[in-house]
PDB file of C-alpha atoms in Angstrom:
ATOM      1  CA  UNK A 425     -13.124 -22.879  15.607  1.00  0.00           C
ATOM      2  CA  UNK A 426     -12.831 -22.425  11.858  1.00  0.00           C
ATOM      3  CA  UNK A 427     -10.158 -20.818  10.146  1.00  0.00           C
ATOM      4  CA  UNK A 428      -9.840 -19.257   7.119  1.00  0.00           C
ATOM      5  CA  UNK A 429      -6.822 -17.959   5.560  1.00  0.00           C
ATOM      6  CA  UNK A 430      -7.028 -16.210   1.565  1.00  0.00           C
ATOM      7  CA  UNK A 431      -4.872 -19.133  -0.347  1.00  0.00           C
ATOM      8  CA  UNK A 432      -1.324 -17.240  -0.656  1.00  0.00           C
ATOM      9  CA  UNK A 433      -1.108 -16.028   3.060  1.00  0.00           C
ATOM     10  CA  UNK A 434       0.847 -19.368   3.509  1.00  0.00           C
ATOM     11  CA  UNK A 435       3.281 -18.566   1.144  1.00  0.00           C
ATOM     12  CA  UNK A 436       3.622 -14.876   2.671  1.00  0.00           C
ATOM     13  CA  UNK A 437       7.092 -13.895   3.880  1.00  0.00           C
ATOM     14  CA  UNK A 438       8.882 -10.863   4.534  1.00  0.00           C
ATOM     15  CA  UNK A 439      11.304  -9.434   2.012  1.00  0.00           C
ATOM     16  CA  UNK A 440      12.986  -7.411   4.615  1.00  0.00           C
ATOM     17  CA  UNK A 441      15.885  -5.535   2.663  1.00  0.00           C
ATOM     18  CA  UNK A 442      14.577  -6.015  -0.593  1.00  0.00           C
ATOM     19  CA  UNK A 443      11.193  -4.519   0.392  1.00  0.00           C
ATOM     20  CA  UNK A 444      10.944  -0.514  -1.360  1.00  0.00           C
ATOM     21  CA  UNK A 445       8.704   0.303   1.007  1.00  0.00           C
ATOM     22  CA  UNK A 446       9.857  -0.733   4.590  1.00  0.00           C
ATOM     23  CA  UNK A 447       6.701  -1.310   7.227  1.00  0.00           C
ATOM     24  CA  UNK A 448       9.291   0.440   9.966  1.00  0.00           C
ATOM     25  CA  UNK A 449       8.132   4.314   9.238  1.00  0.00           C
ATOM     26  CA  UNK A 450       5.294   6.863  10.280  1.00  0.00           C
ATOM     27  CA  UNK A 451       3.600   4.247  12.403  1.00  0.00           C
ATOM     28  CA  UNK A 452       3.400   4.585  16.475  1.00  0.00           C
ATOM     29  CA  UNK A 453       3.958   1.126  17.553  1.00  0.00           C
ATOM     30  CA  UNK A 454       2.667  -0.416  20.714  1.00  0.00           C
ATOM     31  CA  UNK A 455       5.326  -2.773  22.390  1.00  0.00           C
ATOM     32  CA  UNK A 456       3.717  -5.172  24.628  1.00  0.00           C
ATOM     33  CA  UNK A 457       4.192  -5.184  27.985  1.00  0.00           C
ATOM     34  CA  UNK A 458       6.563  -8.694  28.364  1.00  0.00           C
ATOM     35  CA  UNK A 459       8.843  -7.576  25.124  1.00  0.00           C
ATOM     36  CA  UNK A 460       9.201  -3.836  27.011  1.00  0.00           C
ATOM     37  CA  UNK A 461      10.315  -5.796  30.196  1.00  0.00           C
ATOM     38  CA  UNK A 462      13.022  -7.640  28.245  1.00  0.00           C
ATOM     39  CA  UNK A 463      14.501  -4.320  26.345  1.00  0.00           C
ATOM     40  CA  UNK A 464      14.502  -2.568  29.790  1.00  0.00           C
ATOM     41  CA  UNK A 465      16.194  -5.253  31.493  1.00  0.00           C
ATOM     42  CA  UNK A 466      18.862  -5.965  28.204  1.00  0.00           C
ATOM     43  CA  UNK A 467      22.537  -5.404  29.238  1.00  0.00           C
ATOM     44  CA  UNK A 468      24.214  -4.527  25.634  1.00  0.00           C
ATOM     45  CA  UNK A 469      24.439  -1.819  23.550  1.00  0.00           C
ATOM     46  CA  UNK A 470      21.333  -2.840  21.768  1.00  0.00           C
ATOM     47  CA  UNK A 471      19.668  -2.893  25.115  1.00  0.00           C
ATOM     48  CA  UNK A 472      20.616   1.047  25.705  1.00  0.00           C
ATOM     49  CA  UNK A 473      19.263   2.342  22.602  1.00  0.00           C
ATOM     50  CA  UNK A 474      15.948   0.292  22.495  1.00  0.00           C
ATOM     51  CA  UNK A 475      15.335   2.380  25.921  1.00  0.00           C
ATOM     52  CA  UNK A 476      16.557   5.732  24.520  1.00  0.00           C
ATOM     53  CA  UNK A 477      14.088   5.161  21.516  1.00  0.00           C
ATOM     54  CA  UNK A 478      10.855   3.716  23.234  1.00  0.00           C
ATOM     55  CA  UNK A 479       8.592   6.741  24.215  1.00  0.00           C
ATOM     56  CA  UNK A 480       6.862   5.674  27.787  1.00  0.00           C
ATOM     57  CA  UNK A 481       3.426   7.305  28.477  1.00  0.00           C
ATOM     58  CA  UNK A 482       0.004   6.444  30.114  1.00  0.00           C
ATOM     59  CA  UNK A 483      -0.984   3.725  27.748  1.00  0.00           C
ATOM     60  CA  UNK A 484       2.096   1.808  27.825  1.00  0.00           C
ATOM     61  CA  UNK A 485       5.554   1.451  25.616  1.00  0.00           C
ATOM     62  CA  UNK A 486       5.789   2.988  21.962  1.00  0.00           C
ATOM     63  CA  UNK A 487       7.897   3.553  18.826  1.00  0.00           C
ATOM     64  CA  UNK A 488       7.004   6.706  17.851  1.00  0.00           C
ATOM     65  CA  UNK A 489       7.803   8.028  14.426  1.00  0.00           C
ATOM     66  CA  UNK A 490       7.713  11.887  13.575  1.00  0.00           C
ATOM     67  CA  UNK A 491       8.724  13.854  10.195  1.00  0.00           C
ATOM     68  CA  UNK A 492      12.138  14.423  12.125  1.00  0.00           C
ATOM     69  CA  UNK A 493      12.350  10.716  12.318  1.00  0.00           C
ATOM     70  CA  UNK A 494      10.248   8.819   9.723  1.00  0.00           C
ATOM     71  CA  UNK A 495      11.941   5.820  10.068  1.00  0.00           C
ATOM     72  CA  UNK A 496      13.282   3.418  13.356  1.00  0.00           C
ATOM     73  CA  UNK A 497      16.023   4.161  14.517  1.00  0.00           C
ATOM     74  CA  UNK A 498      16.709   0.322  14.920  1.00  0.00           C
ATOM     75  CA  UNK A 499      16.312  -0.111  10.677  1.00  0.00           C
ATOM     76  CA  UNK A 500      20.181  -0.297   9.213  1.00  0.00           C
ATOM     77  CA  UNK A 501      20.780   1.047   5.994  1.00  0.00           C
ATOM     78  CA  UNK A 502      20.801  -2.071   4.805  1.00  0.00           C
ATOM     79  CA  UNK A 503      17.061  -2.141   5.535  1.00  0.00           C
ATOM     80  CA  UNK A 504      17.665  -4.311   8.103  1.00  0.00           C
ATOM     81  CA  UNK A 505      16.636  -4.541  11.490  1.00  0.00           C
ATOM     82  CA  UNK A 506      19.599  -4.271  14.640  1.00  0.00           C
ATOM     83  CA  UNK A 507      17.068  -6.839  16.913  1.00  0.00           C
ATOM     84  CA  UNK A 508      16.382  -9.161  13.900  1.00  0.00           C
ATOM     85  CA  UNK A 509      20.007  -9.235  13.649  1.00  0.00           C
ATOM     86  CA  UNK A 510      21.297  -9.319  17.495  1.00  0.00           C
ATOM     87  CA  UNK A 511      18.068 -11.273  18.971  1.00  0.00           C
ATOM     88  CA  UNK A 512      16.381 -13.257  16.180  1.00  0.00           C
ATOM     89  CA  UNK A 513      13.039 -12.616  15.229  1.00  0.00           C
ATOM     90  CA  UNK A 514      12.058 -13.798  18.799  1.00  0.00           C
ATOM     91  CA  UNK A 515      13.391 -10.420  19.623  1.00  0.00           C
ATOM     92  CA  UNK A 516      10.811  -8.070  18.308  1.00  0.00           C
ATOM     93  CA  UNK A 517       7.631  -7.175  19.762  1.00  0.00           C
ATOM     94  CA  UNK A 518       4.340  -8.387  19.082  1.00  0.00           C
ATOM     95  CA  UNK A 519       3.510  -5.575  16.463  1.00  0.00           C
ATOM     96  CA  UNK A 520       6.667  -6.204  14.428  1.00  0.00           C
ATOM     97  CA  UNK A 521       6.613  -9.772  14.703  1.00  0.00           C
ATOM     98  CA  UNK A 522       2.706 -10.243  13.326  1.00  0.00           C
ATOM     99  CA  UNK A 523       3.061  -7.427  10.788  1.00  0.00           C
ATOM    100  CA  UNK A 524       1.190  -7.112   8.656  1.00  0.00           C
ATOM    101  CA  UNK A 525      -0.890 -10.200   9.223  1.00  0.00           C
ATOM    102  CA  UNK A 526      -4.234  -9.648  10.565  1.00  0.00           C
ATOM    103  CA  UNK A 527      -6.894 -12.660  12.839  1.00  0.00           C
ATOM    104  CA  UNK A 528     -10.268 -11.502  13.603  1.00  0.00           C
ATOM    105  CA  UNK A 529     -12.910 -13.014  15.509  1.00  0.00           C
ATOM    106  CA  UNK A 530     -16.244 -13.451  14.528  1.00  0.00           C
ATOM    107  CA  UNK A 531     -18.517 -16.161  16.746  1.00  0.00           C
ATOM    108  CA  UNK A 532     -16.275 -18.990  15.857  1.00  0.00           C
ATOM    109  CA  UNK A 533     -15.111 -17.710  12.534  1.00  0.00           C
ATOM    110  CA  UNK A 534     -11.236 -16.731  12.757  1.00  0.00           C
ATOM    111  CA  UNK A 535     -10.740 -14.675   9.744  1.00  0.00           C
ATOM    112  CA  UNK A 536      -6.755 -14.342   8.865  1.00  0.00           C
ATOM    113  CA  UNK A 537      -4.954 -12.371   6.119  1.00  0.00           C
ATOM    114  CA  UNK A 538      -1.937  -9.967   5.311  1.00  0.00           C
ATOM    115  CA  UNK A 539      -2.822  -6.200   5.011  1.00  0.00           C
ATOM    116  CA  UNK A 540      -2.451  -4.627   1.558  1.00  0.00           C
ATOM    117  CA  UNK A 541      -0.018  -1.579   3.238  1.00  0.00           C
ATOM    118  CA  UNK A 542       2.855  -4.190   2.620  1.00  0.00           C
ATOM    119  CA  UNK A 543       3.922  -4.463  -1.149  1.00  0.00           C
ATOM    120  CA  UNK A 544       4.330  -7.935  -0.701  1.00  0.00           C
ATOM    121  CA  UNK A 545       0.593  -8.986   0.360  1.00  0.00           C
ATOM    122  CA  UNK A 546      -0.058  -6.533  -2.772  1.00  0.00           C
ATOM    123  CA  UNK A 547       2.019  -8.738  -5.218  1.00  0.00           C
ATOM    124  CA  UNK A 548       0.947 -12.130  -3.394  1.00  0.00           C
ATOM    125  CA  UNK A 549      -2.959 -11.041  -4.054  1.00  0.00           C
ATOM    126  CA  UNK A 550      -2.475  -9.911  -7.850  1.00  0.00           C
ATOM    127  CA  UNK A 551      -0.654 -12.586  -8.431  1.00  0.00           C
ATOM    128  CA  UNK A 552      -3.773 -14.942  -6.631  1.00  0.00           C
ATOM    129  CA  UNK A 553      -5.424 -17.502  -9.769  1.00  0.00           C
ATOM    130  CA  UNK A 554      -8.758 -16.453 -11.007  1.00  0.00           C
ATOM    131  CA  UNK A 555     -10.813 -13.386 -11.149  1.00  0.00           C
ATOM    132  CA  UNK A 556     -12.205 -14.056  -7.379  1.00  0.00           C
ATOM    133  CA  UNK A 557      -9.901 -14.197  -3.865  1.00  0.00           C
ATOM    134  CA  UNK A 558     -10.477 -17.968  -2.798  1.00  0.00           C
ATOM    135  CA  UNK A 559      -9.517 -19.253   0.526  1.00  0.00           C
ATOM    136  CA  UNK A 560      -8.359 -22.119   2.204  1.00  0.00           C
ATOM    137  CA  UNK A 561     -10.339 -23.186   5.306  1.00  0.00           C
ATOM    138  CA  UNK A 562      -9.307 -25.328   8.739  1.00  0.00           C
ATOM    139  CA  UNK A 563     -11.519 -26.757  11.470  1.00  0.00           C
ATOM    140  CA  UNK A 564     -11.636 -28.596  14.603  1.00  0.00           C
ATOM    141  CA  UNK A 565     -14.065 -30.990  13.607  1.00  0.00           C
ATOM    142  CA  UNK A 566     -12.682 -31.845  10.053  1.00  0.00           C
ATOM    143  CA  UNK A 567     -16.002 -30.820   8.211  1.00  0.00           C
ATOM    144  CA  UNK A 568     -14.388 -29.260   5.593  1.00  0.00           C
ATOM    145  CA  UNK A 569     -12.085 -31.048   3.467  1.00  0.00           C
ATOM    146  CA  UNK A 570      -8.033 -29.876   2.916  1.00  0.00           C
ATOM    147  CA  UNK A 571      -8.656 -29.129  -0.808  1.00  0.00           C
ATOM    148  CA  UNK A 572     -12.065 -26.817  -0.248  1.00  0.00           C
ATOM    149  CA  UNK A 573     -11.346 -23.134  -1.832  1.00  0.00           C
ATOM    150  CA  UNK A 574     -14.414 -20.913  -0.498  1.00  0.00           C
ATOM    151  CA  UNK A 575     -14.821 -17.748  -2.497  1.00  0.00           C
ATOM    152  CA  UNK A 576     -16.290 -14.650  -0.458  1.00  0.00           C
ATOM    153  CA  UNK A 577     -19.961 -15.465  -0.772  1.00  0.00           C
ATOM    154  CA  UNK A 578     -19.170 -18.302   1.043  1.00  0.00           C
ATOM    155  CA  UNK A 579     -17.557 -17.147   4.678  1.00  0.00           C
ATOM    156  CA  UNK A 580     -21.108 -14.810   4.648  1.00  0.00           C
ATOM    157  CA  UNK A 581     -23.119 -17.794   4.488  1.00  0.00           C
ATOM    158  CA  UNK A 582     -20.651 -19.145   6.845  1.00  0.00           C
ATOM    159  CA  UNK A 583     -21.515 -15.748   9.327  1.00  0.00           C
ATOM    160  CA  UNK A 584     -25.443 -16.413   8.487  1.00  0.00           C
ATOM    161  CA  UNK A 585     -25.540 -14.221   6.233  1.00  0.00           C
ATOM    162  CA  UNK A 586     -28.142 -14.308   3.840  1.00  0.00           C
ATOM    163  CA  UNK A 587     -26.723 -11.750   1.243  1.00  0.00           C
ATOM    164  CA  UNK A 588     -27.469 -11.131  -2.864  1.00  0.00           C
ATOM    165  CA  UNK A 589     -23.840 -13.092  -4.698  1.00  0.00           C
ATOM    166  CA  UNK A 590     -24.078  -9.915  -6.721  1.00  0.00           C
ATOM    167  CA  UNK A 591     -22.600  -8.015  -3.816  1.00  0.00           C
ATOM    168  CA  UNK A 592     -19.375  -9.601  -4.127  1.00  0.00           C
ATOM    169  CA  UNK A 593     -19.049  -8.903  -7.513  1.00  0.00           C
ATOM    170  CA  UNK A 594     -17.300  -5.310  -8.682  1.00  0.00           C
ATOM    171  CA  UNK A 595     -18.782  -3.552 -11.337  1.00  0.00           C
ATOM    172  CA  UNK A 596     -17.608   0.258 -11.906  1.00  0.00           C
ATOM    173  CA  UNK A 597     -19.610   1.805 -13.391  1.00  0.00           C
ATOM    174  CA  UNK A 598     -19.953   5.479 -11.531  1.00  0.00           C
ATOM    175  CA  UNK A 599     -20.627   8.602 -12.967  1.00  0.00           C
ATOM    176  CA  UNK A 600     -17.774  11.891 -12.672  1.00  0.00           C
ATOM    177  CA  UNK A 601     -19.681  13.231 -10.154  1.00  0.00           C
ATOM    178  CA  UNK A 602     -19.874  10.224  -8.160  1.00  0.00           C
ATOM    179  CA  UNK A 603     -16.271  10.329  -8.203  1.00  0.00           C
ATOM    180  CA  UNK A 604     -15.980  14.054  -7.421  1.00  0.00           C
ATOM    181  CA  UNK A 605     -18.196  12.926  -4.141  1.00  0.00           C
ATOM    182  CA  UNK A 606     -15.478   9.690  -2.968  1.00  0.00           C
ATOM    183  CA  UNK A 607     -12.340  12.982  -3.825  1.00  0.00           C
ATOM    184  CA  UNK A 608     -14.013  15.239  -1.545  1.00  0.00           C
ATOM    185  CA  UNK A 609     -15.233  12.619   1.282  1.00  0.00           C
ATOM    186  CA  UNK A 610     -11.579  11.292   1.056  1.00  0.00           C
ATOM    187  CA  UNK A 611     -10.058  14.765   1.575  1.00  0.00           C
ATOM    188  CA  UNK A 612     -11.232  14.578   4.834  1.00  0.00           C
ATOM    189  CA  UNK A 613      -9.712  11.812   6.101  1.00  0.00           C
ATOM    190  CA  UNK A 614      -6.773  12.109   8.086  1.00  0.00           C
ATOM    191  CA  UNK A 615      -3.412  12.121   5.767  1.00  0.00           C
ATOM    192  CA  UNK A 616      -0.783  10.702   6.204  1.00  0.00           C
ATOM    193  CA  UNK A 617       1.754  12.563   4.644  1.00  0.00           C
ATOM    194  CA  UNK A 618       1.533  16.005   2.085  1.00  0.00           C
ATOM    195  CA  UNK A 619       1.727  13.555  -0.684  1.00  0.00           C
ATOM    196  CA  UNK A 620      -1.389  12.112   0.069  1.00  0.00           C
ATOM    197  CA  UNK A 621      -3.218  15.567   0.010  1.00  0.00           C
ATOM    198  CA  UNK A 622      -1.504  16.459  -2.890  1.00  0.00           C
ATOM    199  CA  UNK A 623      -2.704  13.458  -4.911  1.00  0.00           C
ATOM    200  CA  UNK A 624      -6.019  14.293  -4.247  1.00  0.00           C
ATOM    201  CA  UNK A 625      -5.649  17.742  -5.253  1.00  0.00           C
ATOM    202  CA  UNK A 626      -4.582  16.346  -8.659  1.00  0.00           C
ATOM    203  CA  UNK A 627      -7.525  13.959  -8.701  1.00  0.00           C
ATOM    204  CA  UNK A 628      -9.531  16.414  -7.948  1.00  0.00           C
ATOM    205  CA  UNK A 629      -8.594  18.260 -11.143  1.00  0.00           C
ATOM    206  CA  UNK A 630      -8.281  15.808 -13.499  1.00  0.00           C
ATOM    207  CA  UNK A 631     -12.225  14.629 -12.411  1.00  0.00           C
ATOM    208  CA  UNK A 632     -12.899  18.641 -12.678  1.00  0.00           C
ATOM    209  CA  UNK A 633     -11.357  18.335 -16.526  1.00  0.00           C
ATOM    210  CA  UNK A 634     -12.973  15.399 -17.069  1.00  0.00           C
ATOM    211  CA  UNK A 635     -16.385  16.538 -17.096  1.00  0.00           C
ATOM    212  CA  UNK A 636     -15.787  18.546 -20.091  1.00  0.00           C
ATOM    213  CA  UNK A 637     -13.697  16.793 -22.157  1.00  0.00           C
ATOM    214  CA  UNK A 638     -13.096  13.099 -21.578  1.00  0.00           C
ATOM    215  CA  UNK A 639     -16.318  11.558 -19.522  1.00  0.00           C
ATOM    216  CA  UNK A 640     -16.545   7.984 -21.429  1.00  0.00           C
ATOM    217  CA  UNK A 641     -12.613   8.143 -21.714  1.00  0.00           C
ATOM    218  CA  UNK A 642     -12.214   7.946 -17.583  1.00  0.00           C
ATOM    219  CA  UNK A 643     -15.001   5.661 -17.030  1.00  0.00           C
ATOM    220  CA  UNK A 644     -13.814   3.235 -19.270  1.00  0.00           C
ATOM    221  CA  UNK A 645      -9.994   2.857 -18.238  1.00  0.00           C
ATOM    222  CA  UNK A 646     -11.478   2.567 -14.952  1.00  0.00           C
ATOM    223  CA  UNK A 647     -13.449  -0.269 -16.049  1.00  0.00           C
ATOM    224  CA  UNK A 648      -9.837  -1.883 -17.039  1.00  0.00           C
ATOM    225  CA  UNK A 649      -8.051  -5.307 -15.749  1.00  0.00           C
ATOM    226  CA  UNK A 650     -11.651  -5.905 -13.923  1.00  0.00           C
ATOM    227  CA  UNK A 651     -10.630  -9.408 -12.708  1.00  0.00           C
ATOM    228  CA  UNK A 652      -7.871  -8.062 -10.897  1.00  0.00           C
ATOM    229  CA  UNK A 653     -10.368  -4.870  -9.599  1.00  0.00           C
ATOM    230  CA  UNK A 654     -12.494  -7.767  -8.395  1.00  0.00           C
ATOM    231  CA  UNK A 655     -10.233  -9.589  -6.442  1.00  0.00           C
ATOM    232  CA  UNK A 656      -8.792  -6.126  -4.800  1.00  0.00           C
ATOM    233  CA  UNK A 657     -12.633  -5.474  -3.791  1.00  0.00           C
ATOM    234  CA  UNK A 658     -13.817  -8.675  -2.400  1.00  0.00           C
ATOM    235  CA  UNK A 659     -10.297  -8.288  -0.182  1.00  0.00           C
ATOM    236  CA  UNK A 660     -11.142  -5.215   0.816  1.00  0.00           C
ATOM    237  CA  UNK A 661     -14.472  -6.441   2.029  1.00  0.00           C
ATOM    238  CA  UNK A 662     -13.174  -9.605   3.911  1.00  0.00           C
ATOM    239  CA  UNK A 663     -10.727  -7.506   5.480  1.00  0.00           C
ATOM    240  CA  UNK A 664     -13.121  -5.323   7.447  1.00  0.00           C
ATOM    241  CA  UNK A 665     -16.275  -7.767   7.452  1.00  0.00           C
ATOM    242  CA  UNK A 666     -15.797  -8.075  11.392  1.00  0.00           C
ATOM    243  CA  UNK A 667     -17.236  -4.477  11.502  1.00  0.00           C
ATOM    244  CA  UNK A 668     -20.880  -5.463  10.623  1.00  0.00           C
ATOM    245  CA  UNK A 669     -20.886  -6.153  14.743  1.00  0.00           C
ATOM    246  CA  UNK A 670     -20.636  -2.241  14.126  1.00  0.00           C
ATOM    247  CA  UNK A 671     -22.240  -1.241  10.771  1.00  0.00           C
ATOM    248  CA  UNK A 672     -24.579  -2.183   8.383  1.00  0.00           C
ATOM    249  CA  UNK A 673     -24.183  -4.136   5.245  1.00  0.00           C
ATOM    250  CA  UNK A 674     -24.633  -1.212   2.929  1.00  0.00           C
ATOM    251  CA  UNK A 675     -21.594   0.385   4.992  1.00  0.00           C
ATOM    252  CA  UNK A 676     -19.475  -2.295   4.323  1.00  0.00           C
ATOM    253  CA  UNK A 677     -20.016  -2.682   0.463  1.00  0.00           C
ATOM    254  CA  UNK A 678     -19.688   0.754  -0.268  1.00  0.00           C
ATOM    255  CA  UNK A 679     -16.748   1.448   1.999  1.00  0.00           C
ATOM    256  CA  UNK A 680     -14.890  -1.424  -0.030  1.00  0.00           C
ATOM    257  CA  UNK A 681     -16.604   0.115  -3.452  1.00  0.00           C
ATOM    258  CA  UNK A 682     -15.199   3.118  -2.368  1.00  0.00           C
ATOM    259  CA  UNK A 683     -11.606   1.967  -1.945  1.00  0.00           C
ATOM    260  CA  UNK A 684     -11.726   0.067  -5.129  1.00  0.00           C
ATOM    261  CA  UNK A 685     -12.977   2.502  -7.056  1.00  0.00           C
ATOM    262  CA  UNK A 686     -10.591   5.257  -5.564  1.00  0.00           C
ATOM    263  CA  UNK A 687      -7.499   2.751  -6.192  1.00  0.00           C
ATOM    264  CA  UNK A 688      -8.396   2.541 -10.223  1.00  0.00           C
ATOM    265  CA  UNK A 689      -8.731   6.644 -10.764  1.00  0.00           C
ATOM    266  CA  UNK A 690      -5.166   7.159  -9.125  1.00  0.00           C
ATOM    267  CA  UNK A 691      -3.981   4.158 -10.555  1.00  0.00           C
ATOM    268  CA  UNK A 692      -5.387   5.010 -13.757  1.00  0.00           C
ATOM    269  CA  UNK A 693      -3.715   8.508 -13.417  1.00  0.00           C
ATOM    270  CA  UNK A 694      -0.595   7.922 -12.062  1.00  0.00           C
ATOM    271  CA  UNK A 695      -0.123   4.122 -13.121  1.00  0.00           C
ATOM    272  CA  UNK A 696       1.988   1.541 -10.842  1.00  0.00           C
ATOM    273  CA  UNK A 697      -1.552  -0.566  -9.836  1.00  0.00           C
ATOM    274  CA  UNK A 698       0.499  -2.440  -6.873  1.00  0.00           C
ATOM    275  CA  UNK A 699       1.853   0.631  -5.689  1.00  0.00           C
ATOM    276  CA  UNK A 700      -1.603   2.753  -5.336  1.00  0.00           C
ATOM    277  CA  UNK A 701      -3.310  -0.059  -3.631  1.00  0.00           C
ATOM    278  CA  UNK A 702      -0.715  -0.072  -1.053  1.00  0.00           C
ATOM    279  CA  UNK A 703      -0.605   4.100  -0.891  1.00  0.00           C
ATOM    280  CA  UNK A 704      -4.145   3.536  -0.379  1.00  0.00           C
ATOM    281  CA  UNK A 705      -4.323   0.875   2.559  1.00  0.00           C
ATOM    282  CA  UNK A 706      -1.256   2.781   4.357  1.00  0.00           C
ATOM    283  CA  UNK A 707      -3.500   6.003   4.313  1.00  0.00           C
ATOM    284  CA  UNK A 708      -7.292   4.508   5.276  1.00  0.00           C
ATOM    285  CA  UNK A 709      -7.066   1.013   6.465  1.00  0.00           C
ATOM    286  CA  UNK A 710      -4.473   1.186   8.832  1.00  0.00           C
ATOM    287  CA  UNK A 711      -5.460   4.416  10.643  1.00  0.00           C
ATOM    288  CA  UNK A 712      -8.315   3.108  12.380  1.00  0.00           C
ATOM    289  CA  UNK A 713     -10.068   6.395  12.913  1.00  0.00           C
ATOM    290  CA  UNK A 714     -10.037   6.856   9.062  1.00  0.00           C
ATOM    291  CA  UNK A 715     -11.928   3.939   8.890  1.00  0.00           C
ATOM    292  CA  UNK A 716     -14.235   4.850  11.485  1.00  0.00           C
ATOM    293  CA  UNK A 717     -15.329   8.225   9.732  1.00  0.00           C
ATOM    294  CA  UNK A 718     -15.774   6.622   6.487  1.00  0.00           C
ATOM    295  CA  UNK A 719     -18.020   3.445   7.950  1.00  0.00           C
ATOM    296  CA  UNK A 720     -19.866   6.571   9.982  1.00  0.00           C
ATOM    297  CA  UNK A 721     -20.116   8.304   6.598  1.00  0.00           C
ATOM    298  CA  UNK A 722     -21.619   5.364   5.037  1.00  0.00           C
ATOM    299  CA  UNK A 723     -24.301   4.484   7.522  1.00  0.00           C
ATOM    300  CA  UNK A 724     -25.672   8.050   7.324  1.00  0.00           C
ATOM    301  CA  UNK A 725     -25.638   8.330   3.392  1.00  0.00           C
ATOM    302  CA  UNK A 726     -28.573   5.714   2.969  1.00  0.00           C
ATOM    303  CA  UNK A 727     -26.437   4.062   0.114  1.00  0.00           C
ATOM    304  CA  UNK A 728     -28.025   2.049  -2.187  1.00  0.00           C
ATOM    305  CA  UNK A 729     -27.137  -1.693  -2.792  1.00  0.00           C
TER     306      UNK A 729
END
């Protein structure tokens, strides 16, 4: 087996409390079966509430979050967790525990990393030296050396993939009405909250504006901090590269064009860079069936890489 892991997600950790965006709201969390066994069988006060919270159906043992109540009901106002606090991290279920670290499997590639929904994976990738996501790599059989930093390119070649360099390169460089097009394909994903829609409504708008009075203007502050736009798409790409068991190529690229492009018009319009990339992985890449009709939406647009 050979892992690889982007260079910072060592270096990852929580910031619980000091986190402005707390990971415990608007999901539905699966609890796995052994952790639901222990908060049913938990004698305390703790133990009560866990079972007055968890929502028991078909498929198994849930958090479920609603706009009556956004957040867990287990998150102090401290932004702090009551099982954290009583049991120990040991405490929480497997969701909560691995969030928001990702492993996927590919032949005997196991591809780890921290999703961009948390602020801090956001920060920890910025922050990442060069204009290009490099990664560590471990194996079994000691073929690679401790100090090897693979860029992108690499784990395809690693997958067999015989694929143009170029591709993992980001150049923006779309016209208004290609960006009218990603608006109106995004508006029908699923949102996640009326925020979302009504950010779109203003992109939307501004792109309708734009067309008349400020075309080279938009394209070019798009074009801005393009080391940092790089690193954001060839992240976005690594992250979902297990679905070419699915999809094709041409899917993938543009679905992580897509993102990257959509991430520097909000940003662009609304500012706060960390902050829309997040907004934007919280809305599509963690709601697996938004990422399902925009990889379907790809493979039947013919897109040309």
């Amino acid at each position: 087996m050979i892992s690889l892991y982007p260079t910072f997600y060592h270096t990852f950790q929580c910031k619980a409390n000091n986190c402005r965006h707390t990971c415990c709201q608007k999901w539905t969390i699966d609890i796995d079966e052994d952790t639901a066994a222990k908060y049913n069988a938990l004698p305390t006060q703790l133990g009560k509430d866990l079972r007055n919270f968890i929502t028991i159906d078909d498929e198994g043992a849930h958090f479920i979050f609603s706009d009556e109540q956004p957040t867990c009901p287990l998150l102090q106002e401290d932004g702090l967790c009551r099982v954290v606090l009583e049991l120990g991290e040991e405490g929480l279920c497997e969701t909560c525990h691995m969030h928001p670290r990702f492993y996927k499997y590919i032949e005997d590639l196991e591809l780890c990393g921290v999703g961009l929904s948390c602020e801090e994976s956001v920060e920890k990738l910025l922050s990442s030296k060069g204009d290009q996501v490099q990664f560590t790599i471990e194996d079994d059989e000691g073929e690679f050396g401790a100090d090897e930093r693979p860029l992108l390119e690499n784990i395809f070649e690693l997958l067999a993939l015989d694929i143009d360099p170029e591709l993992c390169q980001l150049e923006l460089n779309q016209s208004i009405s290609y960006c009218q097009g990603l608006i109106d394909l995004y508006a029908k994903t699923e949102p996640i909250d009326i925020e979302w829609t009504q950010q779109l409504g203003h992109l939307k708008a501004t792109l309708a504006n734009a067309t008349v009075n400020n075309t080279t203007d938009l394209l070019q502050t798009t074009n801005r901090d393009k080391d940092i736009f790089n690193k954001v798409y060839q992240y976005i790409l690594y992250r979902q590269i297990d679905m070419l068991a699915e999809y094709s190529l041409n899917a993938l690229v543009q679905y992580a064009f897509d993102a990257t492009l959509f991430i520097s018009l909000v940003a662009r319009e609304l500012g706060n860079l960390p902050e829309q990339i997040r907004r934007w992985s919280e809305q599509i890449e963690y709601d697996e069936d938004n990422v399902g009709f925009l990889f379907d939406a790809y493979e039947k647009s013919n897109y040309d890489i």
